[in-house]
Amino acid sequence: MEKAGSGQTPVDRVLDGLRGFGAHYTEFTRGFAAHLGLHVTDAAALVEIIYAEDHGRPLSPARLSERISLTSGATTALLHRLERAGHIVRTRERSDRRIVTLRSSPEIQGPGREYFGPLERHLTALLARYPPEEVARFETFLAELQSAMDVVLAEPRD
């Protein structure tokens, strides 16, 4: 079904909206980098570390490398920079002491929450306007969207 005069289907508009949100979020993260005086890639890594930690799934250096699409060597250099700046700590929390876990430092948690807090509050307020059943449908859609992206990312590229 096409909206008269727009030339776009509802699917086109949803995909455009997702691309637009992604672009805005990238811009927002760049602002976080500037706010902290970090390179954009370093800030993106820091956001990944904080997010994973907040969700009870702290990252290893290898998993961070996958998340931000850097080689292991580039990730090691990035982690050295973040550690020297006092933004992260590397811990050995598991019974296998060879496994390194990345944690945000207490010094960065406040600025991170301060910067991202307004966005989280706006998005939470936006979602609160929808009935729980519809939010559950959004959740399902987003999980399926991430799964589709995982499939595409796993496909070999020429």
mmCIF file with all atom_site columns, C-alpha atoms in Angstrom, residues 49-100:
data_model
loop_
_atom_site.group_PDB
_atom_site.id
_atom_site.type_symbol
_atom_site.label_atom_id
_atom_site.label_alt_id
_atom_site.label_comp_id
_atom_site.label_asym_id
_atom_site.label_entity_id
_atom_site.label_seq_id
_atom_site.pdbx_PDB_ins_code
_atom_site.Cartn_x
_atom_site.Cartn_y
_atom_site.Cartn_z
_atom_site.occupancy
_atom_site.B_iso_or_equiv
_atom_site.pdbx_formal_charge
_atom_site.auth_seq_id
_atom_site.auth_comp_id
_atom_site.auth_asym_id
_atom_site.auth_atom_id
_atom_site.pdbx_PDB_model_num
ATOM 1  C CA . ILE A 1 49  ? 31.630 -1.558  27.288 1.00 0.00 ? 49  ILE A CA 1
ATOM 2  C CA . ILE A 1 50  ? 29.226 0.464   29.463 1.00 0.00 ? 50  ILE A CA 1
ATOM 3  C CA . TYR A 1 51  ? 26.132 -0.886  27.695 1.00 0.00 ? 51  TYR A CA 1
ATOM 4  C CA . ALA A 1 52  ? 27.248 -4.520  28.023 1.00 0.00 ? 52  ALA A CA 1
ATOM 5  C CA . GLU A 1 53  ? 28.164 -4.004  31.661 1.00 0.00 ? 53  GLU A CA 1
ATOM 6  C CA . ASP A 1 54  ? 24.815 -2.321  32.413 1.00 0.00 ? 54  ASP A CA 1
ATOM 7  C CA . HIS A 1 55  ? 23.034 -5.338  30.912 1.00 0.00 ? 55  HIS A CA 1
ATOM 8  C CA . GLY A 1 56  ? 24.989 -7.864  32.959 1.00 0.00 ? 56  GLY A CA 1
ATOM 9  C CA . ARG A 1 57  ? 27.021 -9.116  29.999 1.00 0.00 ? 57  ARG A CA 1
ATOM 10 C CA . PRO A 1 58  ? 30.439 -7.466  30.291 1.00 0.00 ? 58  PRO A CA 1
ATOM 11 C CA . LEU A 1 59  ? 32.654 -7.801  27.245 1.00 0.00 ? 59  LEU A CA 1
ATOM 12 C CA . SER A 1 60  ? 35.978 -9.474  26.704 1.00 0.00 ? 60  SER A CA 1
ATOM 13 C CA . PRO A 1 61  ? 38.480 -7.715  24.429 1.00 0.00 ? 61  PRO A CA 1
ATOM 14 C CA . ALA A 1 62  ? 37.708 -10.253 21.672 1.00 0.00 ? 62  ALA A CA 1
ATOM 15 C CA . ARG A 1 63  ? 33.958 -9.594  21.870 1.00 0.00 ? 63  ARG A CA 1
ATOM 16 C CA . LEU A 1 64  ? 34.548 -5.825  21.874 1.00 0.00 ? 64  LEU A CA 1
ATOM 17 C CA . SER A 1 65  ? 36.715 -6.258  18.788 1.00 0.00 ? 65  SER A CA 1
ATOM 18 C CA . GLU A 1 66  ? 33.786 -7.977  17.047 1.00 0.00 ? 66  GLU A CA 1
ATOM 19 C CA . ARG A 1 67  ? 31.295 -5.331  18.210 1.00 0.00 ? 67  ARG A CA 1
ATOM 20 C CA . ILE A 1 68  ? 33.315 -2.391  16.872 1.00 0.00 ? 68  ILE A CA 1
ATOM 21 C CA . SER A 1 69  ? 34.848 -4.193  13.860 1.00 0.00 ? 69  SER A CA 1
ATOM 22 C CA . LEU A 1 70  ? 38.498 -3.697  14.723 1.00 0.00 ? 70  LEU A CA 1
ATOM 23 C CA . THR A 1 71  ? 41.391 -6.114  14.523 1.00 0.00 ? 71  THR A CA 1
ATOM 24 C CA . SER A 1 72  ? 42.647 -7.543  17.793 1.00 0.00 ? 72  SER A CA 1
ATOM 25 C CA . GLY A 1 73  ? 45.773 -5.367  17.540 1.00 0.00 ? 73  GLY A CA 1
ATOM 26 C CA . ALA A 1 74  ? 43.778 -2.177  16.987 1.00 0.00 ? 74  ALA A CA 1
ATOM 27 C CA . THR A 1 75  ? 41.456 -3.129  19.848 1.00 0.00 ? 75  THR A CA 1
ATOM 28 C CA . THR A 1 76  ? 44.433 -3.682  22.153 1.00 0.00 ? 76  THR A CA 1
ATOM 29 C CA . ALA A 1 77  ? 45.788 -0.210  21.317 1.00 0.00 ? 77  ALA A CA 1
ATOM 30 C CA . LEU A 1 78  ? 42.330 1.310   21.873 1.00 0.00 ? 78  LEU A CA 1
ATOM 31 C CA . LEU A 1 79  ? 41.994 -0.427  25.249 1.00 0.00 ? 79  LEU A CA 1
ATOM 32 C CA . HIS A 1 80  ? 45.427 0.854   26.287 1.00 0.00 ? 80  HIS A CA 1
ATOM 33 C CA . ARG A 1 81  ? 44.275 4.417   25.490 1.00 0.00 ? 81  ARG A CA 1
ATOM 34 C CA . LEU A 1 82  ? 41.016 4.026   27.424 1.00 0.00 ? 82  LEU A CA 1
ATOM 35 C CA . GLU A 1 83  ? 42.825 2.442   30.361 1.00 0.00 ? 83  GLU A CA 1
ATOM 36 C CA . ARG A 1 84  ? 45.506 5.174   30.464 1.00 0.00 ? 84  ARG A CA 1
ATOM 37 C CA . ALA A 1 85  ? 42.737 7.796   30.391 1.00 0.00 ? 85  ALA A CA 1
ATOM 38 C CA . GLY A 1 86  ? 41.125 6.114   33.404 1.00 0.00 ? 86  GLY A CA 1
ATOM 39 C CA . HIS A 1 87  ? 37.921 5.215   31.534 1.00 0.00 ? 87  HIS A CA 1
ATOM 40 C CA . ILE A 1 88  ? 38.137 1.419   31.805 1.00 0.00 ? 88  ILE A CA 1
ATOM 41 C CA . VAL A 1 89  ? 39.704 -1.326  33.860 1.00 0.00 ? 89  VAL A CA 1
ATOM 42 C CA . ARG A 1 90  ? 40.567 -4.845  32.778 1.00 0.00 ? 90  ARG A CA 1
ATOM 43 C CA . THR A 1 91  ? 39.727 -7.506  35.323 1.00 0.00 ? 91  THR A CA 1
ATOM 44 C CA . ARG A 1 92  ? 40.174 -11.249 35.631 1.00 0.00 ? 92  ARG A CA 1
ATOM 45 C CA . GLU A 1 93  ? 36.927 -12.307 37.297 1.00 0.00 ? 93  GLU A CA 1
ATOM 46 C CA . ARG A 1 94  ? 36.464 -15.850 36.061 1.00 0.00 ? 94  ARG A CA 1
ATOM 47 C CA . SER A 1 95  ? 37.941 -19.075 37.316 1.00 0.00 ? 95  SER A CA 1
ATOM 48 C CA . ASP A 1 96  ? 40.012 -19.130 34.119 1.00 0.00 ? 96  ASP A CA 1
ATOM 49 C CA . ARG A 1 97  ? 42.276 -16.191 34.967 1.00 0.00 ? 97  ARG A CA 1
ATOM 50 C CA . ARG A 1 98  ? 43.347 -15.867 31.333 1.00 0.00 ? 98  ARG A CA 1
ATOM 51 C CA . ILE A 1 99  ? 39.939 -14.400 30.450 1.00 0.00 ? 99  ILE A CA 1
ATOM 52 C CA . VAL A 1 100 ? 39.902 -10.613 30.651 1.00 0.00 ? 100 VAL A CA 1
#
